[in-house]
XYZ file of C-alpha atoms in Angstrom:
295
model
C 0.000 0.000 0.000
C 1.316 3.440 -0.939
C 2.177 5.803 1.891
C 0.054 8.985 1.834
C 0.651 12.051 4.029
C -0.710 15.572 4.292
C 1.779 18.291 3.335
C 1.733 21.489 5.390
C -1.314 23.094 6.927
C -2.671 25.142 4.025
C -6.157 23.997 3.037
C -7.549 25.203 -0.292
C -11.108 25.825 -1.359
C -10.272 24.507 -4.819
C -6.725 23.178 -4.890
C -5.212 22.553 -8.334
C -2.142 22.573 -10.549
C 0.794 21.242 -8.492
C 4.045 21.975 -10.364
C 7.520 21.023 -9.172
C 10.294 23.533 -9.928
C 13.493 21.496 -10.072
C 15.688 24.619 -10.072
C 14.226 25.842 -6.781
C 13.343 22.403 -5.379
C 9.922 23.678 -4.360
C 6.353 22.804 -5.239
C 3.975 25.459 -6.538
C 0.227 24.887 -6.378
C -2.893 27.018 -6.473
C -6.265 27.679 -4.894
C -8.585 28.734 -7.705
C -11.442 30.048 -5.576
C -8.999 31.381 -2.994
C -7.316 33.443 -5.750
C -3.839 32.488 -4.646
C -0.731 30.475 -5.528
C 1.297 28.690 -2.858
C 4.935 27.579 -2.811
C 6.031 24.755 -0.511
C 9.648 24.023 0.338
C 9.972 20.390 1.535
C 13.440 21.042 2.985
C 12.119 23.607 5.476
C 8.417 22.731 5.624
C 7.596 26.386 4.895
C 4.689 27.324 2.623
C 4.491 30.861 1.210
C 1.506 32.338 -0.628
C 0.795 35.072 -3.156
C -2.648 36.601 -3.643
C -3.943 37.274 -7.138
C -6.548 39.744 -8.456
C -8.473 36.925 -10.150
C -8.977 33.160 -10.229
C -5.948 31.191 -11.479
C -7.063 28.253 -13.619
C -3.515 26.986 -14.081
C 0.056 28.216 -14.447
C 3.359 27.095 -15.973
C 7.036 27.590 -15.251
C 9.197 29.887 -17.385
C 12.964 30.038 -18.064
C 13.255 32.698 -15.328
C 13.323 31.218 -11.839
C 10.454 32.535 -9.733
C 8.526 33.870 -12.733
C 5.293 32.069 -13.582
C 2.861 32.449 -16.464
C -0.619 32.275 -14.949
C -3.919 31.608 -16.738
C -6.107 33.978 -14.716
C -9.786 34.521 -15.586
C -9.535 35.067 -19.386
C -5.946 36.372 -19.585
C -2.400 35.106 -19.282
C -0.371 37.165 -16.808
C 3.217 37.012 -15.560
C 3.682 36.568 -11.819
C 6.943 37.650 -10.208
C 7.126 35.569 -7.039
C 9.650 37.821 -5.296
C 7.363 40.873 -5.482
C 3.945 39.229 -5.881
C 3.226 41.593 -8.777
C 1.457 40.532 -11.973
C 1.922 41.850 -15.507
C -0.570 41.285 -18.332
C 0.635 39.210 -21.301
C -2.295 38.317 -23.565
C -6.068 37.847 -23.579
C -7.010 34.290 -24.535
C -10.798 34.613 -24.726
C -13.169 37.592 -24.597
C -14.468 38.037 -21.055
C -17.937 38.905 -22.378
C -18.485 35.199 -23.089
C -18.531 34.466 -19.365
C -15.938 31.672 -19.391
C -12.771 31.396 -17.328
C -9.464 29.666 -17.992
C -8.881 26.278 -16.395
C -6.334 23.472 -16.748
C -3.230 24.119 -18.821
C 0.228 22.726 -19.467
C 3.205 23.407 -21.709
C 4.017 20.971 -24.471
C 7.687 19.930 -24.748
C 8.244 22.679 -27.351
C 7.126 25.367 -24.885
C 3.614 26.157 -26.116
C 1.002 26.762 -23.418
C -2.023 24.538 -24.067
C -4.929 25.784 -21.951
C -8.695 25.396 -21.863
C -11.686 27.538 -20.931
C -14.903 26.560 -19.177
C -18.194 27.937 -17.889
C -17.659 29.030 -14.254
C -20.523 26.807 -13.026
C -19.611 23.236 -14.061
C -22.564 21.788 -12.161
C -24.810 23.324 -14.830
C -23.118 21.210 -17.557
C -22.454 23.935 -20.112
C -20.276 22.768 -23.012
C -19.139 26.243 -24.053
C -15.390 26.022 -23.417
C -12.511 25.700 -25.853
C -8.942 24.424 -25.913
C -6.179 26.776 -27.113
C -2.499 26.638 -27.972
C -0.521 29.805 -27.080
C 2.887 30.355 -28.659
C 5.792 32.383 -27.271
C 4.542 35.561 -28.957
C 1.108 35.196 -27.374
C -0.673 34.131 -30.558
C -3.527 31.720 -29.867
C -4.882 28.940 -32.064
C -8.008 26.982 -31.209
C -7.668 23.210 -30.902
C -11.157 22.162 -29.738
C -14.607 23.646 -29.064
C -17.741 22.587 -27.128
C -15.666 21.646 -24.091
C -17.266 21.255 -20.647
C -14.377 21.235 -18.156
C -10.925 20.860 -19.776
C -8.482 18.876 -17.647
C -5.845 16.148 -17.681
C -3.473 17.721 -20.210
C -0.339 15.588 -20.570
C 2.261 15.259 -23.339
C 4.151 12.056 -24.063
C 7.129 13.081 -26.186
C 8.355 9.493 -26.638
C 5.052 8.386 -28.177
C 4.199 11.743 -29.821
C 0.929 11.908 -27.924
C -1.213 14.589 -26.316
C -3.747 13.492 -23.697
C -6.598 15.567 -22.327
C -9.959 15.032 -20.690
C -13.323 16.725 -20.470
C -14.389 16.028 -16.906
C -18.060 16.547 -17.735
C -17.930 13.925 -20.503
C -16.054 11.404 -18.271
C -13.661 10.618 -21.137
C -9.889 10.921 -21.611
C -8.841 11.447 -25.238
C -5.514 11.150 -26.996
C -4.218 12.832 -30.146
C -1.162 12.031 -32.209
C 0.839 15.220 -31.664
C 3.651 16.725 -33.743
C 5.928 18.520 -31.282
C 7.691 20.504 -34.008
C 4.552 22.014 -35.533
C 2.004 21.653 -32.743
C -0.378 19.901 -35.144
C -2.573 17.090 -33.863
C -4.550 14.364 -35.579
C -6.367 11.079 -35.018
C -8.396 12.040 -31.939
C -9.605 8.902 -30.188
C -10.842 7.709 -26.803
C -7.965 6.681 -24.563
C -10.013 5.839 -21.485
C -13.732 6.037 -20.671
C -14.445 6.240 -16.935
C -18.041 5.091 -17.396
C -16.940 1.918 -19.171
C -14.961 0.660 -16.160
C -16.925 -0.516 -13.142
C -13.861 -0.526 -10.901
C -13.179 3.185 -11.517
C -15.220 5.652 -9.469
C -15.554 9.398 -9.775
C -14.651 11.572 -12.751
C -11.361 12.210 -14.560
C -9.651 15.429 -13.471
C -5.990 16.481 -13.602
C -3.198 14.132 -14.596
C 0.529 13.595 -15.020
C 2.861 11.111 -16.708
C 5.519 8.828 -15.198
C 8.781 7.578 -16.712
C 7.026 4.464 -18.038
C 4.612 6.585 -20.083
C 1.719 5.729 -17.766
C -1.020 8.296 -17.210
C -1.930 9.100 -13.593
C -5.500 10.404 -13.376
C -7.041 12.050 -10.318
C -10.503 10.552 -9.777
C -12.390 13.515 -8.374
C -15.326 12.334 -6.209
C -13.700 8.882 -6.313
C -11.165 9.036 -3.441
C -8.320 7.763 -5.612
C -5.607 8.060 -8.225
C -5.550 5.556 -11.052
C -2.588 4.658 -13.255
C -3.415 3.914 -16.894
C -0.865 2.231 -19.153
C -0.176 3.578 -22.672
C -2.426 0.760 -23.911
C -5.365 2.169 -21.916
C -5.465 -0.410 -19.097
C -5.715 0.442 -15.391
C -2.822 -1.333 -13.674
C -2.881 0.441 -10.329
C -5.150 2.347 -7.954
C -4.078 4.373 -4.932
C -6.780 5.157 -2.398
C -6.625 8.647 -0.917
C -7.985 10.140 2.316
C -9.909 12.870 0.446
C -12.989 12.486 -1.734
C -12.080 15.075 -4.343
C -8.470 14.807 -5.503
C -7.905 17.154 -8.441
C -4.421 16.777 -9.895
C -1.201 14.810 -9.317
C 2.353 15.936 -10.110
C 5.700 14.263 -9.541
C 8.300 16.193 -7.558
C 11.136 15.924 -5.120
C 14.851 15.703 -5.871
C 14.410 12.542 -7.964
C 10.750 13.076 -8.977
C 9.621 10.148 -6.857
C 7.064 11.989 -4.696
C 3.580 12.246 -6.148
C 1.945 15.451 -4.920
C -1.861 15.656 -5.130
C -4.156 18.663 -4.702
C -7.808 18.441 -3.654
C -11.078 20.318 -3.233
C -12.373 21.471 0.151
C -15.902 22.053 1.360
C -15.313 25.708 2.106
C -15.333 25.132 5.861
C -12.007 23.356 6.331
C -13.770 20.342 7.795
C -12.068 16.974 7.816
C -12.942 13.899 5.826
C -13.644 10.690 7.746
C -9.914 9.992 7.437
C -9.049 13.056 9.494
C -7.459 14.823 6.509
C -9.322 17.935 5.362
C -10.598 18.234 1.826
C -8.484 20.891 0.122
C -5.259 19.583 1.660
C -2.094 18.979 -0.326
C -0.990 15.338 -0.190
C 2.305 13.549 -0.804
C 2.226 9.963 -2.062
C 5.096 7.484 -2.222
C 4.009 5.858 -5.477
C 7.145 3.782 -6.037
C 7.753 5.226 -9.501
C 9.443 8.330 -10.856
C 7.957 11.142 -12.903
C 9.284 13.696 -15.381
C 10.118 17.415 -15.131
C 7.566 19.875 -16.482
C 8.303 21.733 -19.740
C 8.606 25.507 -19.453
C 6.964 28.198 -21.510
C 9.244 29.228 -24.379
C 9.224 32.956 -23.596
């Protein structure tokens, strides 16, 4: 059984987007509804926070240490961690449409792939889109009629791009050309509803060194590991009902960090761990460093 522990005392309303910075040896993660990004240093146990003027859907690392590119509301903004100041970069989608930015990740070439969603997912609006943002800030649309975009992962070895629409309960895969950013042959990689042993809905994800896809089963109390062939070969039970996204970190990328959703009151699950807590899992496998935005 995998060892699972709570990390620090910060409890998020809507925890998401854990990202390990190997240069700093710290973990960044966010609270969407709390309008903040946190940075945890495992060597000291200290967690610092920066408040934002809007909701961060996701963020990515850049070549400059301590400088993040944040998908906030409908814009991409630069965040300087040392000062806490933000600087506007580009508008991804017109705010008049009512959507906000959500999950995003850089491909290995440094493009920021990020999706938009209706701010009330419980109403099941499929009005979001998936975009690719290049280093100059130019956006190209990859997909429309998206409910809640999540689970973006790139497998450079297999030339694949994975992503999920949480509302549709399906994880898709494209054949992806890293040089051009073109994708083709969209197909179902994994259908949550077709597997009786898998509970919850697909949310955020990451990849390990074996090319296996780790999916957070929000509402399902677990992480599942899916092989490149689309077979579940492992499940890790978690002490929180709503895990949102895993990410490998630590000096050798062997710690699996997992964010989660709280109930707004900081109350504990039956396990004694509060929903919204950051978790660390000893998964017995290593992950990969995150690509950075090619700014």
